[in-house]
XYZ file of C-alpha atoms in Angstrom:
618
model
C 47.411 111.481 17.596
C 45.829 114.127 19.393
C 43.947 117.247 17.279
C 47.246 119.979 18.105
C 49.551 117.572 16.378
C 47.368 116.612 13.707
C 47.065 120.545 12.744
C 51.157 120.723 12.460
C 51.353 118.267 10.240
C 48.468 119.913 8.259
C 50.313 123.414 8.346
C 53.689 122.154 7.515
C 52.227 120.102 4.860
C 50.432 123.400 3.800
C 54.170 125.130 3.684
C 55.656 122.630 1.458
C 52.686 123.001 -0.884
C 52.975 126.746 -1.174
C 56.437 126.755 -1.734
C 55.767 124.027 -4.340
C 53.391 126.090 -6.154
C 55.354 128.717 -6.616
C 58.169 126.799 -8.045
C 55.895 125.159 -10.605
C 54.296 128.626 -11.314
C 57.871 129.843 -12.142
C 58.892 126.459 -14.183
C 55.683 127.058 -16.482
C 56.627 130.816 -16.668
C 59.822 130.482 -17.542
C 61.306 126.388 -17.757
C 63.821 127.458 -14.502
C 64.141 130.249 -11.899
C 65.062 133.150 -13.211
C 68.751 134.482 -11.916
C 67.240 137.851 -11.219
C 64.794 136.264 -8.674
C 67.708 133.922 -7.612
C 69.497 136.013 -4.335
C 65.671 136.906 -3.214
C 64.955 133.194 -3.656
C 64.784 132.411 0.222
C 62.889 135.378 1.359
C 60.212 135.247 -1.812
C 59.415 131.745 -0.222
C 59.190 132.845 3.240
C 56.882 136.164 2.576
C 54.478 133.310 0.292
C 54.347 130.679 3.148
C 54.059 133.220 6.151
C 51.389 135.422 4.045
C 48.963 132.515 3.089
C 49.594 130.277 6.455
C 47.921 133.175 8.267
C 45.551 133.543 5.816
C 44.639 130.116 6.108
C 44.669 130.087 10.118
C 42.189 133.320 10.098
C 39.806 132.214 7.527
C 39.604 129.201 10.124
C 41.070 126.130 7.575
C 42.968 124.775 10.812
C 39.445 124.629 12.615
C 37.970 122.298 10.416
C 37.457 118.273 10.386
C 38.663 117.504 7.130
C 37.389 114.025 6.709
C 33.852 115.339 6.255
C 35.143 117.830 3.523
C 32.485 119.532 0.981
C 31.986 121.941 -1.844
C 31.528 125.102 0.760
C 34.727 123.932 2.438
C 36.474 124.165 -0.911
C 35.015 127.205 -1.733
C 36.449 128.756 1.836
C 39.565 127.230 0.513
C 39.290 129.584 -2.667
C 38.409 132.222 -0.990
C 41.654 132.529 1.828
C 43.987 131.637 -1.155
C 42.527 134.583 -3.362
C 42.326 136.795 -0.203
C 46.562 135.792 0.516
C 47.177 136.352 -3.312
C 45.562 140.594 -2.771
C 47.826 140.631 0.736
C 51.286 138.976 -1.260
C 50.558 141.367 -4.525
C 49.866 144.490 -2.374
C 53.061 143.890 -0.594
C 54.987 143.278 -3.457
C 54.045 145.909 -5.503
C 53.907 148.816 -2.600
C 56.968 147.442 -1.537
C 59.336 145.901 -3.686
C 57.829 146.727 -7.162
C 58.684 143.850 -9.482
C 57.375 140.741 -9.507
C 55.883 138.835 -12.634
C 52.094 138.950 -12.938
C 51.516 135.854 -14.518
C 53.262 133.592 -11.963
C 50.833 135.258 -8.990
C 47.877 134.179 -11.478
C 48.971 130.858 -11.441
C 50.618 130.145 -8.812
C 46.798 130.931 -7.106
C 45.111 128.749 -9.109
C 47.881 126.070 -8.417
C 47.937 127.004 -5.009
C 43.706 126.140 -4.841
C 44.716 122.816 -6.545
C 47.479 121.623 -3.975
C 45.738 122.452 -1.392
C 42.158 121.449 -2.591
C 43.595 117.922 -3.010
C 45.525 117.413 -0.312
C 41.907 118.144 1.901
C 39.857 116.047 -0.471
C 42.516 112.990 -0.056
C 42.556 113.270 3.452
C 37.985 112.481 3.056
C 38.788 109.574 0.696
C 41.363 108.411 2.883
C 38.903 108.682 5.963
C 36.338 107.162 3.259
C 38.111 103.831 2.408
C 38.948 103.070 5.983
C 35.661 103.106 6.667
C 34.451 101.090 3.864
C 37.003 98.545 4.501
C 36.233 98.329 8.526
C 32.202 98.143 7.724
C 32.036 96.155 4.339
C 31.655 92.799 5.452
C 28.649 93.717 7.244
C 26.408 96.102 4.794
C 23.199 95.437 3.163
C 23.537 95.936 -0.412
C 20.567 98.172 -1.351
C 18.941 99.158 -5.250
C 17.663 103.210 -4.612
C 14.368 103.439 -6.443
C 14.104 107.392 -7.383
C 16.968 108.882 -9.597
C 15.971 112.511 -8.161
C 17.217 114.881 -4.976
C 16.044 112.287 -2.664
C 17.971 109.228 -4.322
C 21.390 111.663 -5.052
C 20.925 112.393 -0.567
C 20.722 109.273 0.278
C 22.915 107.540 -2.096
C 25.588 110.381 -0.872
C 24.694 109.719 2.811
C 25.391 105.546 2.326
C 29.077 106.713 0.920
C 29.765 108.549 3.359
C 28.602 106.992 6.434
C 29.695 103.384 5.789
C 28.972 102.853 9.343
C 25.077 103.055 8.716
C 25.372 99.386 7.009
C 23.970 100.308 3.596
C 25.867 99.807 0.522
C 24.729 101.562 -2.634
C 25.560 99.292 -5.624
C 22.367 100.522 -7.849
C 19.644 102.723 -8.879
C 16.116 102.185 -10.277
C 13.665 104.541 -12.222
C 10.604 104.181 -14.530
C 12.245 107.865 -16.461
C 13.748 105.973 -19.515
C 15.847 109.223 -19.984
C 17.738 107.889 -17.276
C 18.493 104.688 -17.574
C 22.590 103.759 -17.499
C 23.303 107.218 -16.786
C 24.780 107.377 -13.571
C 24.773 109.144 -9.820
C 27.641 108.991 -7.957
C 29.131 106.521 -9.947
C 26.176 103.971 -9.797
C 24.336 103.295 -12.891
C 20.209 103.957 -13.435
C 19.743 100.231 -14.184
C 16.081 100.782 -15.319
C 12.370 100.830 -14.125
C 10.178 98.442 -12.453
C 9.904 96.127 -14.898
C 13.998 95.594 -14.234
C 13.830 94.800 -10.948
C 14.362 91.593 -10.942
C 17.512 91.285 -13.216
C 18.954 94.540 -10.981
C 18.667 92.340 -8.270
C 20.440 89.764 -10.122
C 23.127 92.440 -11.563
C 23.971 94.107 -8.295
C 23.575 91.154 -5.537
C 20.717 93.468 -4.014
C 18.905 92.515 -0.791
C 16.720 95.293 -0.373
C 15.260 98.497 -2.174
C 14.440 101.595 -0.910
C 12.138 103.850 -2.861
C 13.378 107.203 -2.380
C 10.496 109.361 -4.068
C 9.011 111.677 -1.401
C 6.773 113.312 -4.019
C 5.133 109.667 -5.485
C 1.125 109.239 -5.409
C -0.570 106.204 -3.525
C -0.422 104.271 -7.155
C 2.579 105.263 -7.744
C 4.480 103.459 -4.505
C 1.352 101.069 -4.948
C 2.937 99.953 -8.365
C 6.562 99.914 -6.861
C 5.546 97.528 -4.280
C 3.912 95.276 -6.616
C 6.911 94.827 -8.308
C 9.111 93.948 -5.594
C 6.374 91.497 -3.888
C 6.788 89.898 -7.265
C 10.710 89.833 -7.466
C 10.425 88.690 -3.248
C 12.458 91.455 -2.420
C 12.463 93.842 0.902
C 11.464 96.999 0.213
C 11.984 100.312 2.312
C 10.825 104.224 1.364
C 11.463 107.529 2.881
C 9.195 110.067 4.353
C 6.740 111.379 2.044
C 7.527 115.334 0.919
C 5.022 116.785 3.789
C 6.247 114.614 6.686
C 10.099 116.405 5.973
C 10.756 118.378 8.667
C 13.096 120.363 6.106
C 13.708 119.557 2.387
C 16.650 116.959 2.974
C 16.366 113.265 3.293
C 18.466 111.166 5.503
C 19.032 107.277 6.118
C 17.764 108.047 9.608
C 14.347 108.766 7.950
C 14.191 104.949 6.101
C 11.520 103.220 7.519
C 8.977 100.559 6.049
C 6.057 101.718 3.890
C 2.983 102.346 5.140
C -0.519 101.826 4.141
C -0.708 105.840 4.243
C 1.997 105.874 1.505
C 0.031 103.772 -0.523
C -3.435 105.856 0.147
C -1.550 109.126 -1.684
C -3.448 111.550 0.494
C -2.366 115.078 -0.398
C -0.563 117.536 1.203
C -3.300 120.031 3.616
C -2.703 123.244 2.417
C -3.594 125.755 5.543
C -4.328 129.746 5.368
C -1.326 130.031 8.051
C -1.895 133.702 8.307
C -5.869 133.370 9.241
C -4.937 129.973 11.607
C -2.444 132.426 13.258
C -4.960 135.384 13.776
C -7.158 132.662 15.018
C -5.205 130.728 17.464
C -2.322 133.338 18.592
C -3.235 134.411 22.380
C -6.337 132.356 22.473
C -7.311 129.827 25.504
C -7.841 126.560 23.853
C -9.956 123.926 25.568
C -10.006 120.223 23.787
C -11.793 117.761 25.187
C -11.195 114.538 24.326
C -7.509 115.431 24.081
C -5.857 112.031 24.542
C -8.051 110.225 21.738
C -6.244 110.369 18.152
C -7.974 113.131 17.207
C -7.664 115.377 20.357
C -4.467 115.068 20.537
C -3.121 115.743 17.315
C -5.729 119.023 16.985
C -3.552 119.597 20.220
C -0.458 119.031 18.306
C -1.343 121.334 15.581
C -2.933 123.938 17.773
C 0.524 124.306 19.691
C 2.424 125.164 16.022
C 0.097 128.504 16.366
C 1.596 129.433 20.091
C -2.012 129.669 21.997
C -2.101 131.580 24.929
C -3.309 128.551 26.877
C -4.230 125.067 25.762
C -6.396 123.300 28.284
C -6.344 119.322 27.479
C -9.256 117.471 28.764
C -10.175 113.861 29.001
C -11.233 111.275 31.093
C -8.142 108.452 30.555
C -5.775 109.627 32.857
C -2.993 107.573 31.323
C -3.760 109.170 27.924
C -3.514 112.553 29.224
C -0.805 111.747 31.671
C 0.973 110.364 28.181
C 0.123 113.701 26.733
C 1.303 115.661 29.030
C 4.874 113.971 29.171
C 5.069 114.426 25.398
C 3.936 118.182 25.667
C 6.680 118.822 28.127
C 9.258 117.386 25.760
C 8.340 119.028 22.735
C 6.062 122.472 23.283
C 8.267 122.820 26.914
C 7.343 126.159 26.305
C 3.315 125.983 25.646
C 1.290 126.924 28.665
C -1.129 123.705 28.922
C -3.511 122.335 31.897
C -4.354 118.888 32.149
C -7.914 118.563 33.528
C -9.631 114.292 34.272
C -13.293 114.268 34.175
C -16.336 113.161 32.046
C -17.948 115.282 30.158
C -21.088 113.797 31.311
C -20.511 115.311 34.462
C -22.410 118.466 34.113
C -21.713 120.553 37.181
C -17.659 119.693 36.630
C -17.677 121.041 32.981
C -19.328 124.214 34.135
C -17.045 124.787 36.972
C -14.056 124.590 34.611
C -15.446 126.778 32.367
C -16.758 129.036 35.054
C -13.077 129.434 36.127
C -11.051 130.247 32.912
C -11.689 132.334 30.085
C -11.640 129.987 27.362
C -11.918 131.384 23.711
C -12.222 128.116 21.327
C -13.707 124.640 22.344
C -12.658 121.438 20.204
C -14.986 118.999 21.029
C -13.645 115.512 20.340
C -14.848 113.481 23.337
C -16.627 110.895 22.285
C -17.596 106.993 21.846
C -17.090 105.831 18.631
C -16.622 101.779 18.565
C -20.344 100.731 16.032
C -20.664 97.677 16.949
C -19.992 98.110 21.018
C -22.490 101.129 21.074
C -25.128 98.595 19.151
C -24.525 96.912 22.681
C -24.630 99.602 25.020
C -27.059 102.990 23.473
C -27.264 104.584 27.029
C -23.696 105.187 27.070
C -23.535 106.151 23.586
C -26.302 108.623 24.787
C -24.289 109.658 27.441
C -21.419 110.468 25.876
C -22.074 111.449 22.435
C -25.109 113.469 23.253
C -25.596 114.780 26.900
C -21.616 115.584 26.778
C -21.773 117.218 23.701
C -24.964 119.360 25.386
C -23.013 119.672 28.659
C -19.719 121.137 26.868
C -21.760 123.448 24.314
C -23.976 124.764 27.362
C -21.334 125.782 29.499
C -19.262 127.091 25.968
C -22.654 129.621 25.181
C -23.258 130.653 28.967
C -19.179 131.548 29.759
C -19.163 133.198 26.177
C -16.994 131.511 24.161
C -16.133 132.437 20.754
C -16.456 129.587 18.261
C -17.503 125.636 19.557
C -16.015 122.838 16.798
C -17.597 119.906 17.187
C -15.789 116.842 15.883
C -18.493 114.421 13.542
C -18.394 111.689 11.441
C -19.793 110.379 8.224
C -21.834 107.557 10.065
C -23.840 110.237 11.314
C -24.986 110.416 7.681
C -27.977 108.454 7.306
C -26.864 106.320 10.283
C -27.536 102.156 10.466
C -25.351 102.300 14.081
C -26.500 103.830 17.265
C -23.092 105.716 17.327
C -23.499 107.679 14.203
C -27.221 108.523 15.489
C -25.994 109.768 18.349
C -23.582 112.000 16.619
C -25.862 113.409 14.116
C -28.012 114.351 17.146
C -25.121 115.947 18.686
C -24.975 118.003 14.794
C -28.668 119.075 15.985
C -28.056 120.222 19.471
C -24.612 122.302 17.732
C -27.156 123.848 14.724
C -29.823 124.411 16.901
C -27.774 126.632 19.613
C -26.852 128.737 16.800
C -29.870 130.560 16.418
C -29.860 131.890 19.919
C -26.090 132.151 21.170
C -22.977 134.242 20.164
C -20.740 131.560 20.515
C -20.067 130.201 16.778
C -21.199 126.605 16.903
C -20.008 124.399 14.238
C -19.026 120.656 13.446
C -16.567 119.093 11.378
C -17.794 116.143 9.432
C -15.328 113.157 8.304
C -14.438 109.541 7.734
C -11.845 107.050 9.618
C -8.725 107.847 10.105
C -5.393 105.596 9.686
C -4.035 104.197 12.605
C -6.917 105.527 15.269
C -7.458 103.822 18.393
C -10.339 101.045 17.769
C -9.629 101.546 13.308
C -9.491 97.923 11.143
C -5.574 98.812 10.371
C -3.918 98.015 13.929
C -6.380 94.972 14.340
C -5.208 94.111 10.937
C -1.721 94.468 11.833
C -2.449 92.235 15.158
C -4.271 89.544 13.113
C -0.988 89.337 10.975
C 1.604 89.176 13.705
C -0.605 86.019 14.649
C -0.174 84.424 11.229
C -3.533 85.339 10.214
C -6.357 84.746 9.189
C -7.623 88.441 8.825
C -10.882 89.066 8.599
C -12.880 91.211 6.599
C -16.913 91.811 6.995
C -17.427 91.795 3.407
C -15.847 92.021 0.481
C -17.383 95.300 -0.877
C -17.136 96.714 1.672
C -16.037 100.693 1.787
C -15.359 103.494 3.502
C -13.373 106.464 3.283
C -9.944 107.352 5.115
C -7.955 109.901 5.724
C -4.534 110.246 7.986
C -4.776 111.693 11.150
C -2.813 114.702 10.922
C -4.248 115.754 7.346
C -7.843 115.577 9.685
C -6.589 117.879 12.609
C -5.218 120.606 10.264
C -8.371 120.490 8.306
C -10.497 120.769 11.833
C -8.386 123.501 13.034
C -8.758 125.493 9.183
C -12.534 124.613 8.800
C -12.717 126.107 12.259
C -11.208 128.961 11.693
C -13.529 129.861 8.552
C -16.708 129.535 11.056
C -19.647 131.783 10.829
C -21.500 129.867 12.891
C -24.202 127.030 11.797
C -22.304 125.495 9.467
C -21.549 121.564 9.169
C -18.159 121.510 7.366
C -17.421 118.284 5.169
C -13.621 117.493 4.760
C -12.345 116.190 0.847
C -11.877 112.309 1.668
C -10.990 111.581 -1.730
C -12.329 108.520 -3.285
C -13.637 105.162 -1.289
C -10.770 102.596 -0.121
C -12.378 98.761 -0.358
C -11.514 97.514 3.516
C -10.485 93.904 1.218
C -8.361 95.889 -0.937
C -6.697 97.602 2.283
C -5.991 94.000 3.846
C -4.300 92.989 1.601
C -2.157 95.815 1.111
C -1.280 95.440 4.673
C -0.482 91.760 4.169
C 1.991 92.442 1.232
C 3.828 95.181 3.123
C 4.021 93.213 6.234
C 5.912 90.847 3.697
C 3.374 88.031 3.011
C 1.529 86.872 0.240
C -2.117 87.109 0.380
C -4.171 84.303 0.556
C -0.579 82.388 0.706
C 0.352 82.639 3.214
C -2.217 85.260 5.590
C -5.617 84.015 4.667
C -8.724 86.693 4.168
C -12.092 85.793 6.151
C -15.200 87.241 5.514
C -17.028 87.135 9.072
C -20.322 88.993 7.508
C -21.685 92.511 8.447
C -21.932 93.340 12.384
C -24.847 95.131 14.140
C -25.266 98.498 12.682
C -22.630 98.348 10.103
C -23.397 99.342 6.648
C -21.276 98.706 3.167
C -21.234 102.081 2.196
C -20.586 105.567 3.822
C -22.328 108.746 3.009
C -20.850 111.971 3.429
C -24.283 114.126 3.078
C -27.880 113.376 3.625
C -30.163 113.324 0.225
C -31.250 116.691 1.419
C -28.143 118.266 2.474
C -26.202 119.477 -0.447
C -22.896 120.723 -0.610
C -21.097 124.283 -1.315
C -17.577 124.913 -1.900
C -15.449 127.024 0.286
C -12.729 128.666 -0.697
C -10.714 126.091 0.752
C -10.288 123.261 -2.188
C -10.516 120.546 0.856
C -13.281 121.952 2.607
C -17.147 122.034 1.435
C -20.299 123.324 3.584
C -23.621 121.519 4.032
C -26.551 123.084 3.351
C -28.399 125.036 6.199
C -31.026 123.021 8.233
C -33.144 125.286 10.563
C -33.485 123.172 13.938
C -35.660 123.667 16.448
C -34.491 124.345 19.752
C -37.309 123.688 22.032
C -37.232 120.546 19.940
C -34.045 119.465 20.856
C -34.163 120.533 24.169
C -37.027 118.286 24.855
C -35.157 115.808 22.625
C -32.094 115.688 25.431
C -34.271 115.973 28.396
C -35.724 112.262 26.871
C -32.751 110.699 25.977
C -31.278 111.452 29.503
C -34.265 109.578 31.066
C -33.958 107.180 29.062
C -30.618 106.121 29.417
C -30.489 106.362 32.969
C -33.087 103.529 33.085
C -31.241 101.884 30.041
C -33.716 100.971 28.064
C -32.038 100.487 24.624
C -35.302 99.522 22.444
C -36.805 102.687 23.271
C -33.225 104.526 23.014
C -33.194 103.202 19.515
C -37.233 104.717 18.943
C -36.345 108.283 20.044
C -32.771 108.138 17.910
C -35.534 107.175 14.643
C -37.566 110.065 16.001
C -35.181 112.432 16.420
C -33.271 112.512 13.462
C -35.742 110.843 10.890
C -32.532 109.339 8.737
C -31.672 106.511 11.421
C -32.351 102.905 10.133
C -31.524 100.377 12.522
C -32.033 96.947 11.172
C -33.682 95.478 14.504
C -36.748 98.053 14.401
C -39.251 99.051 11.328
C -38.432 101.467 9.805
C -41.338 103.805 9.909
C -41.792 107.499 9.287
C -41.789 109.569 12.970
C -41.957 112.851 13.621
C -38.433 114.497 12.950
C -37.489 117.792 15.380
C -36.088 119.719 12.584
C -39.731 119.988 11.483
């Protein structure tokens, strides 16, 4: 039946309605039609029908799919029958003059009902044909979250059948709620219930539909259903909505960031604006995790250019094809080279005027730098110096230079390399315009070279993972929660400043294994076995976010905290990078390792003494 013929039938089953309002509305009224309204009978019926059937066509009721009918589509209902009512009274009254008032009252509100009903049965109708086609293949799911989020989803399952979900319960620790009921399914209690819900509804799988829980919170969840072996699901967390509705698209499995709780950023949008709007943005680095969500973020705030630099071509090249997708509009640049290639980074900067350098190039693997220094050298230090030279000497405005906490009283060669690359960014601040400041922070989830994919791989092999040690910490943070921070720490700059993102409390790496374990459905120990393999070369158990002599000062960011002020000489670290460069190019690591001790008098590598040397901040 094609869509012309299925909107006859609904207007001549819209006719008999009207006219069988009216005769009901007359029937209460007065128990029969009245002989006085008897010879106008006919044409009283056809001024009704013809009156309200345009109505209807001109509000648009004839234009809508009725199987996916709502509350606003009832309300237009409402709203054509009550304008048709004013049209049949005016006419009536101008016209003829008589016509009892309380059989227009109710034959409007009967009118609403009829044709209310006959809408809402043809959506039930559409409903159980649906249910019937799909029921022998749903999943029989237990919705964890008695809230908004629980009530969309729940009401998305009913009414696309098709999805292969099949309410048949709800969960939730709110005593308050337990057996009252959504959508006809009953609140059949907390976690400790889970298991005889599962035995009550035939459940296979639960999805926790609390966008708004803490780590613990869907920590605790998990727990339970790990103990009552049961599949578990969740929806996006609140901040990763793109609007404020949840769908059964957005199901997916739980992450380890769900279980870390991190917080919700909360960014000065109008200063990022001021800050980014019209500006030429150059990131280097920009296909790492880091680069290329700053990228990401940066594009929200409609730059005037954004330059993406790396040396990966297939990274960038990867970029690129998602920039083209999703910021079509963004004017970008894709630019391969090194920035240790000093004459290249000063051409490109020679040749555009850029406003704001992010500089997130870098090597970052501990225990491969322990292996190679020079290149660690190279990279972290004499392409940090190549990127801020050519930033002060083509004037650009502010220079963000992306740290880490290893450079904190480094044990590694890495994070001595990057606290030296702190020094050259503090030192050019005394004698430049450009605002030179770094960012200082922890791992992130789900970086390229973190413990959580290798975790994930070891897993997928049946195990065993291993773990260094078993107290083992270190701090963690996801990696769009560190771009926005970078990009609003960066936009508070005054220049000199080393800013130190909020990583909330310590995560043991044991503890995170085997939270990866359980959510990747195993038992721990059961059946994926934890190794300790011991600490590797220039590891340490614990990371610091400040030095003893550092210090830290709020901003008035609550996320965001300032070191203290060190005064570093430039000639210092001038001379400083002039040695290191020698040095690496005849790769001599022991003596690499010397200057690194020398130049930042914090670095403690176990394979040398550790004696006091000059520092260059002195």
């Amino acid at each position: 039946m094609d869509t012309r013929q299925k909107r006859l039938i609904l207007v001549f089953t819209d006719s008999l309605l009207i006219i069988l309002s009216l005769i009901i509305s007359f029937l209460i009224q007065f128990g029969q039609m009245p002989s006085m309204y008897i010879d106008s009978y006919y044409s009283i019926f056809i001024i009704f029908g013809l009156i309200k059937l345009s109505t209807f066509y001109f509000s648009g009721l004839y234009n809508r799919i009725w199987r996916y009918a709502s509350i606003s589509d009832l309300f237009n209902i409402f709203k054509a029958i009550v304008i048709s009512s004013f049209v049949i009274i005016t006419y009536i009254y101008f016209l003829q003059h008589k016509f009892p008032r309380s059989v227009m009252a109710m034959d409007m509100f009967i009118t609403f009902f009829l044709i209310g009903t006959s809408r809402l049965v043809l959506r039930l109708r559409y409903e159980y044909l649906q249910r019937k086609e799909y029921n022998a293949v749903q999943k029989k799911i237990l919705i964890f979250g008695a809230g908004d989020a629980g009530d969309m989803i729940i009401r998305e399952m009913i009414k696309h059948p098709e999805l292969g979900y099949q309410p048949v319960g709800i969960l939730d620790d709110d005593k308050d709620k337990k057996n009252m009921k959504i959508h006809n399914l009953k609140v059949l209690g907390g976690k400790e219930n889970i298991e005889d819900a599962i035995s009550e509804s035939g459940a296979e799988e639960i999805i926790i539909a609390i966008p708004s829980a803490t780590g613990q919170q869907i920590k605790s969840i998990i727990d339970a259903c790990t103990n009552a072996s049961v599949k578990f699901k969740t929806v996006p967390g609140v901040y990763d909505l793109i609007d404020e509705n949840v769908y059964v698209s957005q199901i997916r499995d739980v992450k380890i960031e769900d279980l870390l709780g991190r917080d919700e950023v909360d960014l000065n949008i109008h200063e990022i604006k001021n800050y980014i709007e019209d500006k030429t943005i150059l990131i280097t680095g920009a296909g790492g995790s880091i680069g290329s969500q700053i990228a990401r973020e940066v594009a929200r705030f409609k730059p005037k250019k954004l330059i993406l630099l790396g040396r990966g071509e297939y990274s960038i090249y990867k970029l690129g094809n998602e920039f083209a997708e999703k910021f079509s509009s963004q004017n970008r640049e894709l630019i391969i080279t090194d920035v240790t290639d000093r004459l290249k980074i000063f051409d490109i900067f020679s040749k555009r005027k850029i406003d704001i350098v992010f500089h997130a190039a870098a090597h970052k693997h501990v225990p491969l730098m322990e292996s190679h220094p020079d290149e660690a050298v190279k990279n972290n230090i004499l392409g940090t110096k190549n990127v801020a030279d050519a930033a002060d000497k083509y004037g650009v405005k502010t220079f963000v230079l992306i740290s880490t906490d290893k450079a904190v009283n480094p044990t590694s060669v890495m994070g001595a390399t990057k606290r030296v690359a702190e020094m050259i960014i503090q030192a050019k601040t005394n004698v430049s315009k450009t605002k030179f400041v770094a960012v200082r922070f922890g791992n992130v989830l789900g970086s390229r070279g973190s413990v959580i994919p290798l975790f994930k791989k070891q897993i997928e092999q049946g195990g065993p993972v291993t773990v260094t040690h078993p107290e083992m910490t270190r701090y963690f943070m996801t990696i769009p929660e560190a771009a926005k921070l970078v990009i609003q720490a960066s936009a508070m700059a005054n220049g000199g400043e080393i800013f130190i993102l909020d990583m909330g409390a310590p995560v043991k790496i044991y503890d995170l294994a085997r939270d990866i374990i359980k959510l990747s459905g195993f038992e721990p120990d059961i059946d994926i076995k934890i190794e300790f393999t011991g600490l590797r070369p220039g590891e340490k158990l614990y990371e610091e976010i400040l030095t003893a002599e550092e210090g830290t000062k709020k901003t008035y960011h609550k996320k965001i905290y300032t070191a203290k002020k060190q005064e570093i000489n430039i000639e210092l670290v001038e001379n400083a990078v002039t040695e290191f460069e020698r040095l690496a190019r005849i790769n001599n690591p022991v003596k690499i390792k010397e200057k690194l001790i020398a130049a930042t008098g914090t670095y403690k590598p176990e394979i040398l003494d550790r004696r006091k040397t000059p520092r260059i901040d002195k």
